[in-house]
Structures are given as C-alpha cells and as structure tokens.
Amino acid sequence: MNIELVLFLVLGLLAVVSALMVVSRKSPIAATMFLVMHFMALGGLYLLLHAQFMAVVQVLVYAGAIMVLVVFVIMLLNLGDEQSLSEKVTKRETSGIALSMLLGGALIFAVTRAVRPHTSDAAAAALNNGTIEAVGKALFTTYVFPFEMISLVLLAAAVGAVVLTKRHLV
Amino acid sequence: MELIDVIVLVVKILIVLHIFLIGAAYVVLLERKVSAWIQDRVGPNRVGWRGSLQSFADVLKLVLKEDIVPGHANKFFHFLAPVISIAIAISVWAVIPFCSPFTVFGVEIQPTIAPNLNIGILLLLALSSLGVYGITLAGWASNNKYSLLGGLRSSAQMISYELSMGLSLIGMMLVMGSVNITTIVAQQGGYWFGWLPKWNIFVQPVGFLIFLVAAFAETNRAPFDLAEAEPELVGGFHTEYTGLKFGLFFLAEYGNVILMSALMTTLFFGGYHLPWVEDLPFFKDHTGLLALAQFGALFVKALFWIFFFVWVRWSIPRFRYDQLMNLGWRVMFPLALLNTVITAIVLAAMKSS
C-alpha cells in the first residue's frame, strides 16, 4: 500500500464523516466546525491530486473567510435553545434526502462512465495543471470571459445584498 | 523518502518547536522588561540573574494552577479553542527559511521544514486565516457576554485586516514574480548599484507599511487589542480561561508576534541575508558558518521587529472600535489596492520599454 492511497483513504473518510456530522448535529456551531473540517479534508484531497492552488484557496476562502462569517452570524443571532430548530422541517428534510440521492446517483453515474487517462504522458501533463502558473494562465487566457463574467455576477450579488438589507437608501 | 531525510526533518521540526517555545517565553520577559523601562520601573529582577529565569517561573505557575471550566460552558469547544490557536501559531513556521542551504556530513540541508513550496505565501495566508477560529470559539464556548463580545470583535477585526494583509503582499509578489518564499528570500540577496541590498522594503514601502499595520491587527496586539480590552470586557475572549489553557493563548499571542516579526524580515528585509558580509571569500568554503551567521542575521532583524511590537504597545493608546473599522476598510484596503495597481502598471511599463 503506497502512502498516497493511505492518505486518500484517511482524508476521504474524514471528509465523508465530517459531512455526515454537519447534517446530523443539532448545535449550529458544531455543524459549522465540522463543515470547516470537511473543507480541510477536501483541501487535502486536492493536494493529493496535485492541485496545489485549488487546495490552498479552498482553505483560504472557504475555511478561512466564508465559514468565519457563518460562525460570526450564528453568534450574533444567538440561537440559544438549539433543540427547537429541528422540529418542524420534516417536509424539507424528505425533499432534501430525495434531491441528494438524485445528485449522488448522477455523480456515481458520471464517475463510473469517466475515461481515465492511462497513458503516462497524460498523467505527467496533469501533474502541472494545478500550479498557480497553470491556473493563472488558463484563467486569464482560455477562460478569461467566464472568469470576468463571474466577477460581475458576484458584484451584482453583493450590491443586491446591500440593497435588500438597506430598505431606505438615501 | 530515505531514512536520513526523515531524521533531518524530525530534527528540523524539533529545532523550530524549541525556537518557538523558548522564544515565546523570552519575548514575554522582553515585554515586561521593555515596558518597565518605558514606564521608568525596574521590572522583574528576582528570579535568576536580573530576572532572566522569570519566564520559567511564569510557565511553572501557569502549569500548576487549577484548570477551571465554567459549569455553563461548552466543554469541548472550550478545550478546542486554545488548541486551535497554538496549532496554527506553530504550523505557519513550516514555510520560513532560516538560512541558505548548507552541507553537513555530506547531506545537503534545506533549512525550512517545507522548502520550495510553490504556494508558500498563499499557504501562510490560509493558515493564518484559520487562527481566528481559536479566539472566536473561545469567546462563544465560554458562554459569557464579555467573552462573546471579545470573540466577535476579534473575528470582525481579523477578517477585515486579512484582506489588507493579503493585498499588501500582492505588489511584492508581482515584483518578485513568485509566491515561493524560498525564491523570494533568495532573490533579495543581490545589490542595486553594487551596494544597496535588494530588499523588498525599498521597492514596496507602502506594501510593507500596510503589512505592518495588518500584522498588529492580526495578532490582536495594541493598539488593536480590542478583543481583550480590559476596561470594557474584563479579559475579552479569555476571561473564562485559567491555568495551562490560558497559558496556551498567551503562548500563541507571543508566538504570533515572533512569527509576524520573522515574516516581515523574510518578506521585506532580505530574510536571512547578511548584506556585504556574506559575500566575503571566507564564507565560500565554510557553508556551515555562513548558515550560522545568516541565522544570526535573521534573529537580529526579527528581534528588532519584536521590540517594535512591544514598543508600540506601551506607547500608543487603544483604538475605538469604529476607528479600527474605518482605518481597515476606508484607509488600508483602498491603499493596498492602489499599491497593487500602481505596482502592476510600473512593472508593465518597465517590461514594454
């Protein structure tokens, strides 16, 4: 057994278990911290795939920025009695389970159908796809239009959020 | 991985851990001595020669104190918070190079735990962005209003200043053309006009200034220590912590001060480079001695910034919270953006001409 397989099994197990804990915990803070753990495990999996930039951005953006905001909001809301939240969401729960099963089926279908690059050339080329240089070049040449469009969409979302919270704009 | 690599790695980790622990203990002593000097007092002078063993007495006191967990606190997160703080403070050391590579008994040694990492600075920012969890969770898990307010203040402050910190480094990365810390330090070894060291401070003074202010905010040190403002919040996020857990927060704070000093040195002041002296022909044959001299240079430069941290704490009063947020979002953030844009334009103009 080589070390990459061991690492993959450990990180994969960690990711699955922490994801299950996120949906099963009643305390919102505990769920959030498990989600942080899940993001870290995903970052480790990206590293195993030689996608260093993705791995570090995963930790920097999701675990380091977005989840901190989530923790912040949970603390400000001061949910208090954590048990009362979980009672009246049965309808949402069943539809959620159905949807995630559908998504899981689609993913399994796609993954089993995928063609794996068997040649060593393709594997060697894939090794360098995840460095900052490669990702940066791809983002600013081949994918520059979608990349800039996404930034516009994000700007619109940010402005929209401000407009929604401030009812009376001066 | 050969056995010898594993041994070298373990030795490196042990050395870095000891630098961290003993360094943090002595920075506490330095802080007490310097604050005493600034306030015209004597400072600790009972334990050891002129108080030189005071830190060990402090540590012993913290270890021997009873560990009290408040009855209404969330026990697990109350325990986890200081562990997160200290783990992050230690792990960032993995990317800092201590001297140039040297050879001992025929083994070439890279004096970094994770050398030549081509995501170096990003990893550093990613790890330090996780540090906020320690303080936030401590505030929340204590189930105390003062602690919660301290934790909230600190998390808002840290995400605000993280942006400026990351942006302040982008100009430097553009100039260097790399995010690999080993490369960045190596490139600062040359000279302009044959005598001026190629330190980044001379090309990125604004970037350094922003990084310096953001470093104070990220470490929660005065004048940005609103997370533990004692007149308003008793002790802030660590009000409910005693004994060794409080000690861990303390250690993490001083560890972060050393870390930020080492980072400022590494990224803006030539890192381990000892200008002019290291080019002497004597060092060509003695790479081991050169490594020692360079480590000394890094140590002295970092020591200056540690002293600066202490100096500022005992000279400048604390900000008000709205002042802190205004400074972060209305001054530092636009300034960092402007610095990035101007650096990019100048670099593009130099390339095309």
GROMACS .gro file of N, CA and C in nm, chain A residues 23-116:
model
  282
   23VAL      N    1  -2.470   1.749   0.879
   23VAL     CA    2  -2.615   1.745   0.866
   23VAL      C    3  -2.682   1.684   0.987
   24SER      N    4  -2.607   1.611   1.071
   24SER     CA    5  -2.674   1.544   1.182
   24SER      C    6  -2.662   1.620   1.314
   25ARG      N    7  -2.568   1.716   1.325
   25ARG     CA    8  -2.552   1.789   1.452
   25ARG      C    9  -2.670   1.883   1.474
   26LYS      N   10  -2.711   1.896   1.600
   26LYS     CA   11  -2.818   1.991   1.629
   26LYS      C   12  -2.764   2.128   1.661
   27SER      N   13  -2.647   2.131   1.726
   27SER     CA   14  -2.587   2.261   1.758
   27SER      C   15  -2.529   2.323   1.632
   28PRO      N   16  -2.572   2.446   1.597
   28PRO     CA   17  -2.523   2.507   1.473
   28PRO      C   18  -2.372   2.527   1.472
   29ILE      N   19  -2.314   2.561   1.589
   29ILE     CA   20  -2.169   2.584   1.591
   29ILE      C   21  -2.094   2.454   1.564
   30ALA      N   22  -2.141   2.344   1.623
   30ALA     CA   23  -2.075   2.215   1.600
   30ALA      C   24  -2.082   2.179   1.453
   31ALA      N   25  -2.201   2.200   1.391
   31ALA     CA   26  -2.216   2.170   1.248
   31ALA      C   27  -2.119   2.253   1.166
   32THR      N   28  -2.107   2.384   1.203
   32THR     CA   29  -2.017   2.472   1.129
   32THR      C   30  -1.873   2.423   1.140
   33MET      N   31  -1.832   2.384   1.260
   33MET     CA   32  -1.693   2.342   1.277
   33MET      C   33  -1.666   2.212   1.200
   34PHE      N   34  -1.768   2.125   1.193
   34PHE     CA   35  -1.749   2.003   1.112
   34PHE      C   36  -1.738   2.039   0.964
   35LEU      N   37  -1.811   2.143   0.924
   35LEU     CA   38  -1.802   2.186   0.784
   35LEU      C   39  -1.660   2.238   0.754
   36VAL      N   40  -1.604   2.311   0.852
   36VAL     CA   41  -1.465   2.358   0.837
   36VAL      C   42  -1.372   2.238   0.820
   37MET      N   43  -1.394   2.134   0.905
   37MET     CA   44  -1.312   2.014   0.897
   37MET      C   45  -1.327   1.948   0.760
   38HIS      N   46  -1.451   1.948   0.709
   38HIS     CA   47  -1.477   1.890   0.578
   38HIS      C   48  -1.399   1.965   0.470
   39PHE      N   49  -1.398   2.098   0.478
   39PHE     CA   50  -1.325   2.177   0.378
   39PHE      C   51  -1.176   2.148   0.385
   40MET      N   52  -1.125   2.130   0.508
   40MET     CA   53  -0.982   2.100   0.521
   40MET      C   54  -0.951   1.965   0.457
   41ALA      N   55  -1.040   1.866   0.481
   41ALA     CA   56  -1.017   1.734   0.422
   41ALA      C   57  -1.022   1.742   0.270
   42LEU      N   58  -1.116   1.823   0.217
   42LEU     CA   59  -1.123   1.841   0.072
   42LEU      C   60  -0.996   1.905   0.020
   43GLY      N   61  -0.944   2.004   0.096
   43GLY     CA   62  -0.818   2.068   0.057
   43GLY      C   63  -0.707   1.964   0.048
   44GLY      N   64  -0.701   1.874   0.146
   44GLY     CA   65  -0.602   1.766   0.143
   44GLY      C   66  -0.619   1.677   0.021
   45LEU      N   67  -0.745   1.647  -0.015
   45LEU     CA   68  -0.769   1.564  -0.133
   45LEU      C   69  -0.722   1.634  -0.260
   46TYR      N   70  -0.744   1.768  -0.267
   46TYR     CA   71  -0.697   1.843  -0.384
   46TYR      C   72  -0.544   1.836  -0.393
   47LEU      N   73  -0.479   1.844  -0.275
   47LEU     CA   74  -0.332   1.836  -0.274
   47LEU      C   75  -0.286   1.702  -0.329
   48LEU      N   76  -0.358   1.594  -0.292
   48LEU     CA   77  -0.323   1.461  -0.343
   48LEU      C   78  -0.336   1.456  -0.494
   49LEU      N   79  -0.427   1.536  -0.550
   49LEU     CA   80  -0.446   1.539  -0.695
   49LEU      C   81  -0.350   1.638  -0.761
   50HIS      N   82  -0.253   1.692  -0.685
   50HIS     CA   83  -0.155   1.788  -0.734
   50HIS      C   84  -0.219   1.919  -0.775
   51ALA      N   85  -0.336   1.949  -0.720
   51ALA     CA   86  -0.399   2.079  -0.747
   51ALA      C   87  -0.369   2.169  -0.628
   52GLN      N   88  -0.242   2.217  -0.621
   52GLN     CA   89  -0.199   2.290  -0.500
   52GLN      C   90  -0.276   2.420  -0.484
   53PHE      N   91  -0.296   2.490  -0.597
   53PHE     CA   92  -0.364   2.620  -0.588
   53PHE      C   93  -0.507   2.603  -0.537
   54MET      N   94  -0.578   2.504  -0.596
   54MET     CA   95  -0.715   2.476  -0.551
   54MET      C   96  -0.717   2.443  -0.402
   55ALA      N   97  -0.620   2.361  -0.360
   55ALA     CA   98  -0.618   2.317  -0.220
   55ALA      C   99  -0.606   2.437  -0.127
   56VAL      N  100  -0.510   2.526  -0.158
   56VAL     CA  101  -0.484   2.634  -0.064
   56VAL      C  102  -0.595   2.738  -0.071
   57VAL      N  103  -0.655   2.756  -0.190
   57VAL     CA  104  -0.766   2.852  -0.200
   57VAL      C  105  -0.890   2.798  -0.130
   58GLN      N  106  -0.906   2.665  -0.136
   58GLN     CA  107  -1.016   2.601  -0.063
   58GLN      C  108  -1.010   2.637   0.085
   59VAL      N  109  -0.889   2.623   0.142
   59VAL     CA  110  -0.873   2.653   0.285
   59VAL      C  111  -0.887   2.803   0.309
   60LEU      N  112  -0.820   2.884   0.223
   60LEU     CA  113  -0.817   3.029   0.244
   60LEU      C  114  -0.956   3.089   0.232
   61VAL      N  115  -1.030   3.052   0.128
   61VAL     CA  116  -1.158   3.118   0.102
   61VAL      C  117  -1.271   3.053   0.184
   62TYR      N  118  -1.283   2.921   0.175
   62TYR     CA  119  -1.397   2.858   0.242
   62TYR      C  120  -1.376   2.848   0.392
   63ALA      N  121  -1.266   2.778   0.432
   63ALA     CA  122  -1.246   2.758   0.576
   63ALA      C  123  -1.209   2.888   0.644
   64GLY      N  124  -1.127   2.973   0.577
   64GLY     CA  125  -1.074   3.090   0.645
   64GLY      C  126  -1.162   3.212   0.639
   65ALA      N  127  -1.245   3.227   0.536
   65ALA     CA  128  -1.324   3.350   0.524
   65ALA      C  129  -1.473   3.323   0.536
   66ILE      N  130  -1.527   3.236   0.451
   66ILE     CA  131  -1.672   3.219   0.448
   66ILE      C  132  -1.724   3.157   0.578
   67MET      N  133  -1.652   3.053   0.626
   67MET     CA  134  -1.702   2.989   0.748
   67MET      C  135  -1.687   3.079   0.870
   68VAL      N  136  -1.584   3.167   0.867
   68VAL     CA  137  -1.573   3.263   0.978
   68VAL      C  138  -1.694   3.353   0.980
   69LEU      N  139  -1.741   3.394   0.862
   69LEU     CA  140  -1.862   3.477   0.855
   69LEU      C  141  -1.983   3.400   0.909
   70VAL      N  142  -1.989   3.270   0.873
   70VAL     CA  143  -2.102   3.189   0.920
   70VAL      C  144  -2.101   3.181   1.073
   71VAL      N  145  -1.982   3.155   1.129
   71VAL     CA  146  -1.971   3.149   1.276
   71VAL      C  147  -2.014   3.283   1.336
   72PHE      N  148  -1.967   3.390   1.274
   72PHE     CA  149  -1.999   3.526   1.318
   72PHE      C  150  -2.149   3.547   1.324
   73VAL      N  151  -2.219   3.509   1.215
   73VAL     CA  152  -2.364   3.529   1.207
   73VAL      C  153  -2.434   3.444   1.313
   74ILE      N  154  -2.389   3.319   1.330
   74ILE     CA  155  -2.454   3.232   1.429
   74ILE      C  156  -2.442   3.292   1.568
   75MET      N  157  -2.321   3.348   1.597
   75MET     CA  158  -2.302   3.408   1.729
   75MET      C  159  -2.387   3.532   1.747
   76LEU      N  160  -2.399   3.613   1.641
   76LEU     CA  161  -2.479   3.735   1.652
   76LEU      C  162  -2.626   3.702   1.670
   77LEU      N  163  -2.674   3.597   1.597
   77LEU     CA  164  -2.815   3.561   1.607
   77LEU      C  165  -2.848   3.506   1.744
   78ASN      N  166  -2.744   3.447   1.809
   78ASN     CA  167  -2.761   3.392   1.943
   78ASN      C  168  -2.881   3.298   1.948
   79LEU      N  169  -2.872   3.187   1.877
   79LEU     CA  170  -2.985   3.095   1.859
   79LEU      C  171  -3.037   3.039   1.990
   80GLY      N  172  -2.950   3.033   2.090
   80GLY     CA  173  -2.996   2.990   2.222
   80GLY      C  174  -3.042   2.847   2.225
   81ASP      N  175  -3.173   2.825   2.240
   81ASP     CA  176  -3.225   2.689   2.253
   81ASP      C  177  -3.209   2.616   2.119
   82GLU      N  178  -3.110   2.530   2.115
   82GLU     CA  179  -3.077   2.468   1.987
   82GLU      C  180  -3.175   2.358   1.948
   83GLN      N  181  -3.246   2.302   2.045
   83GLN     CA  182  -3.335   2.190   2.015
   83GLN      C  183  -3.456   2.234   1.933
   84SER      N  184  -3.502   2.358   1.956
   84SER     CA  185  -3.629   2.400   1.897
   84SER      C  186  -3.621   2.412   1.745
   85LEU      N  187  -3.498   2.420   1.692
   85LEU     CA  188  -3.485   2.440   1.549
   85LEU      C  189  -3.528   2.319   1.468
   86SER      N  190  -3.504   2.201   1.523
   86SER     CA  191  -3.504   2.081   1.439
   86SER      C  192  -3.641   2.017   1.427
   87GLU      N  193  -3.748   2.078   1.485
   87GLU     CA  194  -3.874   2.005   1.494
   87GLU      C  195  -3.956   2.006   1.365
   88LYS      N  196  -3.970   2.125   1.302
   88LYS     CA  197  -4.075   2.137   1.202
   88LYS      C  198  -4.023   2.143   1.058
   89VAL      N  199  -3.923   2.064   1.027
   89VAL     CA  200  -3.868   2.071   0.892
   89VAL      C  201  -3.879   1.938   0.820
   90THR      N  202  -3.977   1.854   0.858
   90THR     CA  203  -3.981   1.719   0.801
   90THR      C  204  -4.000   1.721   0.649
   91LYS      N  205  -4.086   1.814   0.599
   91LYS     CA  206  -4.111   1.816   0.456
   91LYS      C  207  -3.984   1.851   0.380
   92ARG      N  208  -3.915   1.953   0.435
   92ARG     CA  209  -3.791   1.996   0.372
   92ARG      C  210  -3.688   1.880   0.380
   93GLU      N  211  -3.690   1.811   0.493
   93GLU     CA  212  -3.592   1.704   0.510
   93GLU      C  213  -3.611   1.596   0.405
   94THR      N  214  -3.737   1.551   0.386
   94THR     CA  215  -3.759   1.443   0.289
   94THR      C  216  -3.721   1.485   0.148
   95SER      N  217  -3.759   1.608   0.109
   95SER     CA  218  -3.723   1.652  -0.026
   95SER      C  219  -3.572   1.666  -0.037
   96GLY      N  220  -3.507   1.707   0.071
   96GLY     CA  221  -3.362   1.719   0.070
   96GLY      C  222  -3.296   1.585   0.049
   97ILE      N  223  -3.346   1.483   0.121
   97ILE     CA  224  -3.288   1.349   0.106
   97ILE      C  225  -3.307   1.300  -0.038
   98ALA      N  226  -3.428   1.322  -0.094
   98ALA     CA  227  -3.453   1.277  -0.232
   98ALA      C  228  -3.358   1.346  -0.329
   99LEU      N  229  -3.343   1.477  -0.312
   99LEU     CA  230  -3.256   1.553  -0.403
   99LEU      C  231  -3.111   1.508  -0.392
  100SER      N  232  -3.063   1.485  -0.267
  100SER     CA  233  -2.923   1.447  -0.255
  100SER      C  234  -2.900   1.307  -0.308
  101MET      N  235  -3.003   1.219  -0.297
  101MET     CA  236  -2.988   1.086  -0.356
  101MET      C  237  -2.980   1.096  -0.508
  102LEU      N  238  -3.060   1.186  -0.564
  102LEU     CA  239  -3.056   1.207  -0.709
  102LEU      C  240  -2.918   1.256  -0.752
  103LEU      N  241  -2.867   1.354  -0.678
  103LEU     CA  242  -2.736   1.409  -0.709
  103LEU      C  243  -2.628   1.301  -0.696
  104GLY      N  244  -2.638   1.222  -0.585
  104GLY     CA  245  -2.540   1.116  -0.564
  104GLY      C  246  -2.543   1.016  -0.679
  105GLY      N  247  -2.666   0.977  -0.724
  105GLY     CA  248  -2.678   0.883  -0.836
  105GLY      C  249  -2.614   0.939  -0.962
  106ALA      N  250  -2.640   1.069  -0.989
  106ALA     CA  251  -2.583   1.131  -1.108
  106ALA      C  252  -2.432   1.131  -1.101
  107LEU      N  253  -2.377   1.161  -0.980
  107LEU     CA  254  -2.232   1.165  -0.964
  107LEU      C  255  -2.171   1.027  -0.987
  108ILE      N  256  -2.233   0.925  -0.926
  108ILE     CA  257  -2.181   0.788  -0.941
  108ILE      C  258  -2.184   0.748  -1.088
  109PHE      N  259  -2.295   0.781  -1.155
  109PHE     CA  260  -2.308   0.752  -1.298
  109PHE      C  261  -2.195   0.818  -1.377
  110ALA      N  262  -2.171   0.948  -1.348
  110ALA     CA  263  -2.070   1.022  -1.423
  110ALA      C  264  -1.930   0.968  -1.396
  111VAL      N  265  -1.903   0.937  -1.269
  111VAL     CA  266  -1.768   0.893  -1.233
  111VAL      C  267  -1.738   0.756  -1.293
  112THR      N  268  -1.835   0.666  -1.289
  112THR     CA  269  -1.808   0.532  -1.344
  112THR      C  270  -1.795   0.536  -1.497
  113ARG      N  271  -1.860   0.634  -1.560
  113ARG     CA  272  -1.851   0.644  -1.705
  113ARG      C  273  -1.724   0.715  -1.752
  114ALA      N  274  -1.658   0.789  -1.659
  114ALA     CA  275  -1.546   0.873  -1.700
  114ALA      C  276  -1.431   0.789  -1.755
  115VAL      N  277  -1.364   0.843  -1.856
  115VAL     CA  278  -1.249   0.774  -1.915
  115VAL      C  279  -1.125   0.820  -1.841
  116ARG      N  280  -1.053   0.723  -1.785
  116ARG     CA  281  -0.933   0.760  -1.711
  116ARG      C  282  -0.813   0.766  -1.804
   0.00000   0.00000   0.00000
